[in-house]
Amino acid sequence: MDRERADGQLAQIAETVGLARRLGTRVWLRGGWAMDFFLGTWTRDHEDIDWFAPAADAAVLAAGLRALGYAPLEGVPPEQQLDFVKDGLESSFTLVDLAPDGRVLVAGGPWAGTAWPAGLLDGPPGRLDGLVCPVVAAEAQIEIKRMMPVWDPRRPRRAKDAEDIARLRAALTEA
């Protein structure tokens, strides 16, 4: 495992959480890093850092990231996701709408208004290497990893997702 890369990503996670706090917004880790923070241990290398962030705060979050030296990347439509790179490390912010009834909704694109799994942002914060970070609830992580190839058939089922699901289920069973 690439400890130097992981240390850089952990520093950017801490930086992003601090920025969100200063800006009065919130971010939640999702994907592999969310799993590691939930488990409290580093399980594997991560290609990037995946987040959820409120669409209503996207402009202020993007400006704050740019001020910290993050460069925007082109790709996914900006009403759906904001992508950045800093020091060769990528961070992706999937935008969500927070409905008055508590549901978390897809903010933009063809699935705008579709609900994410119940309880998505209701989990306890995760901890790893002395950092505390909001993370997607473990049950919702499992649902997303399980269903993503169904929701978007262009995205094949990956071995790492099956491994992540097994790790998360085992941790939930032990709890």
Coordinates of N, CA and C in Angstrom, one line a residue:
M1 N 0.8 -1.2 0.0 CA 0.0 0.0 0.0 C 0.9 1.2 0.0
D2 N 0.4 2.3 -0.7 CA 1.2 3.5 -0.9 C 0.9 4.5 0.3
R3 N 1.7 4.4 1.3 CA 1.5 5.2 2.5 C 1.7 6.7 2.2
E4 N 2.6 7.1 1.3 CA 2.8 8.5 1.0 C 1.5 9.1 0.4
R5 N 0.9 8.3 -0.6 CA -0.3 8.8 -1.2 C -1.4 8.9 -0.2
A6 N -1.5 7.9 0.7 CA -2.6 7.9 1.7 C -2.4 9.1 2.7
D7 N -1.2 9.4 3.0 CA -0.9 10.5 3.9 C -1.3 11.8 3.3
G8 N -1.1 11.9 2.0 CA -1.5 13.1 1.2 C -3.0 13.2 1.2
Q9 N -3.7 12.1 0.9 CA -5.1 12.1 0.9 C -5.7 12.4 2.3
L10 N -5.1 11.9 3.3 CA -5.6 12.2 4.7 C -5.4 13.6 5.0
A11 N -4.3 14.2 4.6 CA -4.1 15.7 4.8 C -5.2 16.5 4.1
Q12 N -5.5 16.1 2.9 CA -6.6 16.8 2.1 C -8.0 16.6 2.7
I13 N -8.2 15.4 3.3 CA -9.5 15.1 4.0 C -9.6 16.1 5.2
A14 N -8.5 16.2 6.0 CA -8.5 17.1 7.1 C -8.7 18.6 6.6
E15 N -8.0 18.9 5.6 CA -8.1 20.3 5.0 C -9.6 20.6 4.6
T16 N -10.2 19.6 3.9 CA -11.5 19.8 3.4 C -12.6 19.9 4.5
V17 N -12.4 19.1 5.5 CA -13.3 19.1 6.7 C -13.2 20.5 7.4
G18 N -12.0 20.9 7.6 CA -11.7 22.2 8.2 C -12.3 23.4 7.4
L19 N -12.1 23.3 6.1 CA -12.7 24.3 5.2 C -14.2 24.4 5.3
A20 N -14.9 23.2 5.2 CA -16.3 23.1 5.3 C -16.8 23.8 6.6
R21 N -16.1 23.4 7.7 CA -16.5 24.0 9.0 C -16.4 25.5 9.0
R22 N -15.2 26.0 8.5 CA -15.1 27.5 8.4 C -16.1 28.2 7.5
L23 N -16.5 27.5 6.5 CA -17.5 28.1 5.6 C -19.0 27.9 6.0
G24 N -19.2 27.1 7.1 CA -20.5 26.9 7.6 C -21.3 25.9 6.8
T25 N -20.6 25.0 6.1 CA -21.3 24.0 5.3 C -20.9 22.6 5.9
R26 N -21.3 21.6 5.2 CA -20.9 20.2 5.6 C -20.5 19.4 4.4
V27 N -19.6 18.5 4.7 CA -19.2 17.5 3.7 C -19.2 16.1 4.4
W28 N -19.5 15.1 3.6 CA -19.5 13.7 4.1 C -18.6 12.8 3.2
L29 N -17.7 12.1 3.8 CA -16.9 11.2 3.0 C -17.8 10.1 2.5
R30 N -17.6 9.6 1.3 CA -18.3 8.5 0.7 C -17.2 7.6 0.1
G31 N -17.6 6.4 -0.3 CA -16.7 5.5 -1.0 C -15.7 4.9 -0.1
G32 N -14.5 4.5 -0.6 CA -13.5 3.8 0.1 C -13.0 4.5 1.4
W33 N -12.8 5.8 1.3 CA -12.3 6.5 2.5 C -13.4 6.5 3.6
A34 N -14.6 6.6 3.2 CA -15.7 6.6 4.2 C -15.7 5.2 4.9
M35 N -15.5 4.2 4.2 CA -15.4 2.8 4.8 C -14.2 2.8 5.8
D36 N -13.1 3.3 5.3 CA -11.9 3.2 6.2 C -12.1 4.0 7.5
F37 N -12.7 5.2 7.4 CA -13.0 6.0 8.6 C -14.0 5.3 9.4
F38 N -15.0 4.7 8.9 CA -16.0 3.9 9.6 C -15.3 2.8 10.4
L39 N -14.5 2.0 9.7 CA -13.8 0.9 10.3 C -12.7 1.3 11.2
G40 N -12.1 2.5 11.0 CA -11.0 3.0 11.9 C -9.7 2.5 11.5
T41 N -9.6 1.9 10.2 CA -8.3 1.4 9.7 C -8.2 1.6 8.2
W42 N -7.0 1.6 7.8 CA -6.8 1.8 6.3 C -6.8 0.4 5.7
T43 N -7.7 0.2 4.8 CA -7.9 -1.1 4.2 C -7.2 -1.3 2.8
R44 N -7.1 -0.3 2.1 CA -6.5 -0.4 0.7 C -6.2 1.0 0.2
D45 N -5.5 1.0 -0.9 CA -5.2 2.3 -1.6 C -6.5 2.8 -2.2
H46 N -6.5 4.1 -2.3 CA -7.7 4.8 -2.8 C -7.3 5.7 -4.0
E47 N -8.1 5.6 -5.1 CA -7.8 6.4 -6.3 C -8.0 7.8 -6.1
D48 N -9.0 8.1 -5.3 CA -9.4 9.5 -5.1 C -10.2 9.6 -3.8
I49 N -10.6 10.8 -3.5 CA -11.4 11.1 -2.3 C -12.8 11.5 -2.7
D50 N -13.8 10.7 -2.3 CA -15.2 11.0 -2.7 C -16.0 11.6 -1.6
W51 N -16.7 12.6 -1.9 CA -17.5 13.3 -0.9 C -19.0 13.5 -1.4
F52 N -19.9 13.7 -0.4 CA -21.2 14.3 -0.7 C -21.1 15.8 -0.1
A53 N -21.8 16.7 -0.8 CA -21.8 18.1 -0.3 C -23.2 18.7 -0.8
P54 N -23.7 19.6 0.0 CA -25.0 20.2 -0.3 C -24.8 21.1 -1.6
A55 N -25.7 20.9 -2.5 CA -25.7 21.6 -3.8 C -25.9 23.1 -3.5
A56 N -26.6 23.5 -2.5 CA -26.9 24.9 -2.1 C -25.6 25.6 -1.8
D57 N -24.6 24.8 -1.3 CA -23.3 25.4 -0.9 C -22.2 25.2 -1.9
A58 N -22.5 24.7 -3.1 CA -21.5 24.3 -4.1 C -20.6 25.4 -4.5
A59 N -21.1 26.6 -4.7 CA -20.3 27.7 -5.2 C -19.3 28.2 -4.1
V60 N -19.8 28.3 -2.9 CA -18.9 28.7 -1.8 C -17.8 27.7 -1.5
L61 N -18.2 26.4 -1.6 CA -17.3 25.3 -1.4 C -16.2 25.3 -2.5
A62 N -16.6 25.5 -3.7 CA -15.7 25.5 -4.8 C -14.7 26.7 -4.7
A63 N -15.2 27.8 -4.3 CA -14.4 29.0 -4.2 C -13.4 28.8 -3.0
G64 N -13.8 28.2 -2.0 CA -12.9 27.9 -0.9 C -11.8 26.9 -1.3
L65 N -12.2 25.9 -2.0 CA -11.2 24.9 -2.5 C -10.2 25.5 -3.4
R66 N -10.7 26.4 -4.3 CA -9.8 27.0 -5.2 C -8.8 27.9 -4.4
A67 N -9.3 28.6 -3.4 CA -8.4 29.4 -2.6 C -7.3 28.6 -1.9
L68 N -7.6 27.3 -1.6 CA -6.6 26.5 -1.0 C -5.7 25.8 -2.0
G69 N -5.8 26.1 -3.3 CA -4.9 25.6 -4.3 C -5.5 24.4 -5.1
Y70 N -6.7 24.1 -4.9 CA -7.4 23.0 -5.6 C -7.8 23.5 -7.0
A71 N -7.5 22.8 -8.1 CA -7.8 23.2 -9.4 C -9.0 22.4 -9.9
P72 N -10.0 23.1 -10.5 CA -11.2 22.3 -10.9 C -10.9 21.4 -12.1
L73 N -11.5 20.3 -12.2 CA -11.4 19.4 -13.4 C -12.7 19.4 -14.1
E74 N -12.6 19.2 -15.4 CA -13.8 19.1 -16.3 C -14.3 17.7 -16.3
G75 N -15.5 17.5 -16.6 CA -16.0 16.1 -16.7 C -17.5 16.1 -16.4
V76 N -17.8 15.6 -15.3 CA -19.2 15.5 -14.9 C -19.9 16.8 -14.8
P77 N -21.2 16.9 -15.3 CA -21.8 18.2 -15.2 C -21.8 18.8 -13.8
P78 N -21.5 20.1 -13.7 CA -21.3 20.8 -12.4 C -22.5 20.8 -11.5
E79 N -23.7 20.6 -12.1 CA -24.9 20.5 -11.2 C -25.0 19.2 -10.5
Q80 N -24.2 18.2 -10.9 CA -24.2 16.9 -10.3 C -23.0 16.7 -9.4
Q81 N -21.8 17.2 -9.9 CA -20.6 16.8 -9.1 C -19.5 17.9 -9.4
L82 N -18.7 18.2 -8.5 CA -17.5 19.1 -8.6 C -16.3 18.2 -8.4
D83 N -15.4 18.3 -9.4 CA -14.1 17.5 -9.3 C -13.0 18.5 -9.2
F84 N -12.0 18.2 -8.3 CA -10.8 19.0 -8.1 C -9.6 18.1 -8.1
V85 N -8.4 18.8 -8.3 CA -7.1 18.1 -8.1 C -6.2 19.1 -7.4
K86 N -5.4 18.5 -6.5 CA -4.4 19.3 -5.8 C -3.2 18.3 -5.5
D87 N -2.0 18.7 -5.8 CA -0.9 17.9 -5.6 C -1.0 16.5 -6.3
G88 N -1.7 16.4 -7.4 CA -1.9 15.2 -8.1 C -2.9 14.3 -7.5
L89 N -3.7 14.7 -6.5 CA -4.7 13.9 -5.8 C -6.1 14.5 -6.1
E90 N -7.0 13.6 -6.6 CA -8.3 14.1 -7.0 C -9.3 14.0 -5.8
S91 N -10.2 14.9 -5.8 CA -11.4 14.9 -4.9 C -12.6 15.2 -5.7
S92 N -13.7 14.4 -5.4 CA -15.0 14.6 -6.1 C -16.1 14.8 -5.1
F93 N -16.9 15.8 -5.4 CA -18.0 16.2 -4.5 C -19.3 16.0 -5.3
T94 N -20.0 14.9 -4.9 CA -21.3 14.6 -5.5 C -22.3 15.6 -4.7
L95 N -23.0 16.3 -5.5 CA -23.9 17.3 -4.9 C -25.3 16.7 -4.6
V96 N -25.8 17.0 -3.4 CA -27.1 16.5 -2.9 C -28.0 17.7 -2.5
D97 N -29.3 17.5 -2.7 CA -30.2 18.4 -2.1 C -30.8 17.8 -0.8
L98 N -30.9 18.6 0.2 CA -31.4 18.2 1.5 C -32.9 18.6 1.6
A99 N -33.8 17.7 1.4 CA -35.2 18.0 1.4 C -35.7 18.3 2.8
P100 N -36.7 19.1 3.0 CA -37.3 19.5 4.3 C -37.7 18.3 5.1
D101 N -38.1 17.2 4.4 CA -38.6 16.0 5.2 C -37.4 15.1 5.6
G102 N -36.2 15.5 5.3 CA -35.0 14.8 5.8 C -34.4 13.9 4.7
R103 N -35.1 13.7 3.6 CA -34.5 12.9 2.5 C -33.3 13.6 1.9
V104 N -32.4 12.8 1.4 CA -31.2 13.3 0.7 C -31.5 12.9 -0.8
L105 N -31.5 13.9 -1.7 CA -31.8 13.8 -3.1 C -30.7 14.0 -4.0
V106 N -30.7 13.4 -5.1 CA -29.7 13.7 -6.2 C -30.0 15.1 -6.6
A107 N -28.9 15.9 -6.7 CA -29.1 17.3 -7.0 C -29.3 17.7 -8.4
G108 N -28.6 17.0 -9.3 CA -28.7 17.4 -10.7 C -28.6 16.2 -11.7
G109 N -28.7 16.5 -12.9 CA -28.6 15.4 -14.0 C -29.8 14.7 -14.2
P110 N -29.8 13.5 -14.9 CA -31.0 12.8 -15.2 C -31.7 12.2 -14.1
W111 N -31.0 12.0 -12.9 CA -31.7 11.4 -11.8 C -32.0 12.5 -10.7
A112 N -32.0 13.8 -11.1 CA -32.3 14.9 -10.1 C -33.6 14.6 -9.4
G113 N -33.6 14.8 -8.1 CA -34.8 14.6 -7.3 C -35.0 13.2 -6.8
T114 N -34.2 12.2 -7.3 CA -34.2 10.8 -6.8 C -33.6 10.8 -5.4
A115 N -34.2 10.0 -4.6 CA -33.7 9.9 -3.2 C -32.5 8.9 -3.1
W116 N -31.5 9.3 -2.4 CA -30.4 8.4 -2.0 C -31.0 7.5 -0.9
P117 N -30.2 6.5 -0.6 CA -30.7 5.5 0.5 C -31.0 6.3 1.8
A118 N -32.1 5.8 2.4 CA -32.5 6.4 3.7 C -31.3 6.4 4.7
G119 N -31.2 7.4 5.5 CA -30.2 7.5 6.5 C -28.8 7.8 6.0
L120 N -28.7 8.1 4.8 CA -27.4 8.3 4.1 C -26.4 9.2 4.9
L121 N -26.9 10.3 5.4 CA -26.0 11.2 6.1 C -26.2 11.2 7.7
D122 N -26.8 10.2 8.2 CA -27.2 10.1 9.6 C -26.2 9.3 10.4
G123 N -25.2 8.7 9.8 CA -24.2 7.9 10.6 C -23.3 8.8 11.5
P124 N -22.7 8.1 12.5 CA -21.8 8.8 13.3 C -20.5 9.1 12.6
P125 N -19.8 10.1 13.0 CA -18.5 10.5 12.3 C -17.5 9.3 12.4
G126 N -16.7 9.2 11.4 CA -15.6 8.2 11.4 C -14.3 8.7 12.0
R127 N -13.4 7.8 12.3 CA -12.2 8.2 12.9 C -11.1 7.3 12.2
L128 N -10.0 8.0 11.9 CA -8.8 7.3 11.3 C -7.6 8.2 11.5
D129 N -6.5 7.6 12.0 CA -5.2 8.3 12.2 C -5.4 9.6 13.0
G130 N -6.3 9.6 14.0 CA -6.5 10.9 14.7 C -7.4 11.9 14.1
L131 N -7.9 11.6 12.9 CA -8.8 12.5 12.3 C -10.2 12.1 12.5
V132 N -11.2 13.0 12.7 CA -12.6 12.8 12.8 C -13.2 13.4 11.6
C133 N -14.1 12.6 10.9 CA -14.7 13.1 9.7 C -16.1 12.6 9.6
P134 N -17.1 13.5 9.1 CA -18.4 13.0 8.8 C -18.3 11.9 7.6
V135 N -19.0 10.9 7.8 CA -19.0 9.8 6.7 C -20.4 9.4 6.4
V136 N -20.6 8.8 5.3 CA -21.9 8.2 4.9 C -22.1 7.0 5.8
A137 N -23.4 6.8 6.2 CA -23.7 5.7 7.1 C -23.3 4.4 6.4
A138 N -22.8 3.5 7.2 CA -22.3 2.2 6.7 C -23.4 1.4 5.9
E139 N -24.6 1.4 6.4 CA -25.7 0.7 5.7 C -26.0 1.4 4.3
A140 N -25.9 2.7 4.3 CA -26.1 3.4 3.0 C -24.9 3.1 2.1
Q141 N -23.7 3.0 2.6 CA -22.6 2.7 1.8 C -22.7 1.3 1.1
I142 N -23.2 0.4 1.9 CA -23.5 -1.0 1.4 C -24.5 -0.9 0.2
E143 N -25.6 -0.2 0.5 CA -26.6 -0.1 -0.5 C -26.1 0.6 -1.8
I144 N -25.4 1.6 -1.7 CA -24.8 2.3 -2.9 C -23.9 1.4 -3.6
K145 N -23.0 0.7 -3.0 CA -22.0 -0.2 -3.6 C -22.7 -1.4 -4.3
R146 N -23.8 -1.8 -3.6 CA -24.5 -3.0 -4.1 C -25.4 -2.6 -5.4
M147 N -26.0 -1.4 -5.3 CA -26.9 -1.0 -6.3 C -26.3 -0.2 -7.5
M148 N -25.2 0.4 -7.4 CA -24.6 1.3 -8.4 C -24.7 0.6 -9.8
P149 N -24.2 -0.7 -10.0 CA -24.3 -1.2 -11.3 C -25.7 -1.4 -11.8
V150 N -26.7 -1.5 -10.9 CA -28.1 -1.6 -11.3 C -28.6 -0.2 -11.7
W151 N -28.3 0.8 -10.9 CA -28.7 2.2 -11.2 C -28.1 2.7 -12.4
D152 N -26.8 2.4 -12.6 CA -26.1 2.9 -13.8 C -25.4 1.7 -14.4
P153 N -26.0 1.0 -15.4 CA -25.5 -0.2 -16.0 C -24.1 0.0 -16.7
R154 N -23.8 1.3 -17.0 CA -22.4 1.5 -17.6 C -21.3 1.3 -16.6
R155 N -21.6 1.2 -15.3 CA -20.6 1.1 -14.2 C -20.6 -0.4 -13.8
P156 N -19.7 -1.2 -14.2 CA -19.7 -2.6 -13.9 C -19.4 -2.8 -12.4
R157 N -19.8 -4.0 -11.9 CA -19.6 -4.4 -10.5 C -18.0 -4.6 -10.4
R158 N -17.4 -4.1 -9.4 CA -16.0 -4.2 -9.2 C -15.7 -5.1 -8.0
A159 N -14.6 -5.8 -8.1 CA -14.1 -6.6 -7.0 C -14.0 -5.9 -5.7
K160 N -13.4 -4.6 -5.8 CA -13.2 -3.9 -4.6 C -14.5 -3.5 -3.9
D161 N -15.6 -3.3 -4.7 CA -16.9 -3.0 -4.1 C -17.4 -4.2 -3.3
A162 N -17.2 -5.4 -3.9 CA -17.7 -6.6 -3.1 C -16.9 -6.8 -1.9
E163 N -15.6 -6.5 -1.9 CA -14.7 -6.6 -0.7 C -15.1 -5.6 0.3
D164 N -15.4 -4.4 -0.1 CA -15.9 -3.3 0.8 C -17.2 -3.7 1.5
I165 N -18.1 -4.2 0.7 CA -19.4 -4.7 1.2 C -19.2 -5.7 2.3
A166 N -18.4 -6.7 2.0 CA -18.1 -7.7 3.0 C -17.5 -7.2 4.3
R167 N -16.5 -6.2 4.2 CA -15.9 -5.6 5.3 C -17.0 -4.8 6.2
L168 N -17.8 -4.0 5.5 CA -18.8 -3.2 6.2 C -19.8 -4.1 6.9
R169 N -20.3 -5.2 6.2 CA -21.3 -6.1 6.8 C -20.7 -6.8 8.0
A170 N -19.4 -7.2 7.9 CA -18.8 -7.8 9.1 C -18.7 -6.9 10.3
A171 N -18.3 -5.6 10.0 CA -18.2 -4.6 11.1 C -19.6 -4.4 11.7
L172 N -20.6 -4.3 10.9 CA -22.0 -4.0 11.4 C -22.5 -5.2 12.2
T173 N -22.1 -6.4 11.8 CA -22.5 -7.6 12.6 C -21.8 -7.7 13.9
E174 N -20.5 -7.2 14.0 CA -19.8 -7.2 15.2 C -20.3 -6.2 16.2
A175 N -20.9 -5.1 15.7 CA -21.3 -3.9 16.5 C -22.4 -4.3 17.4

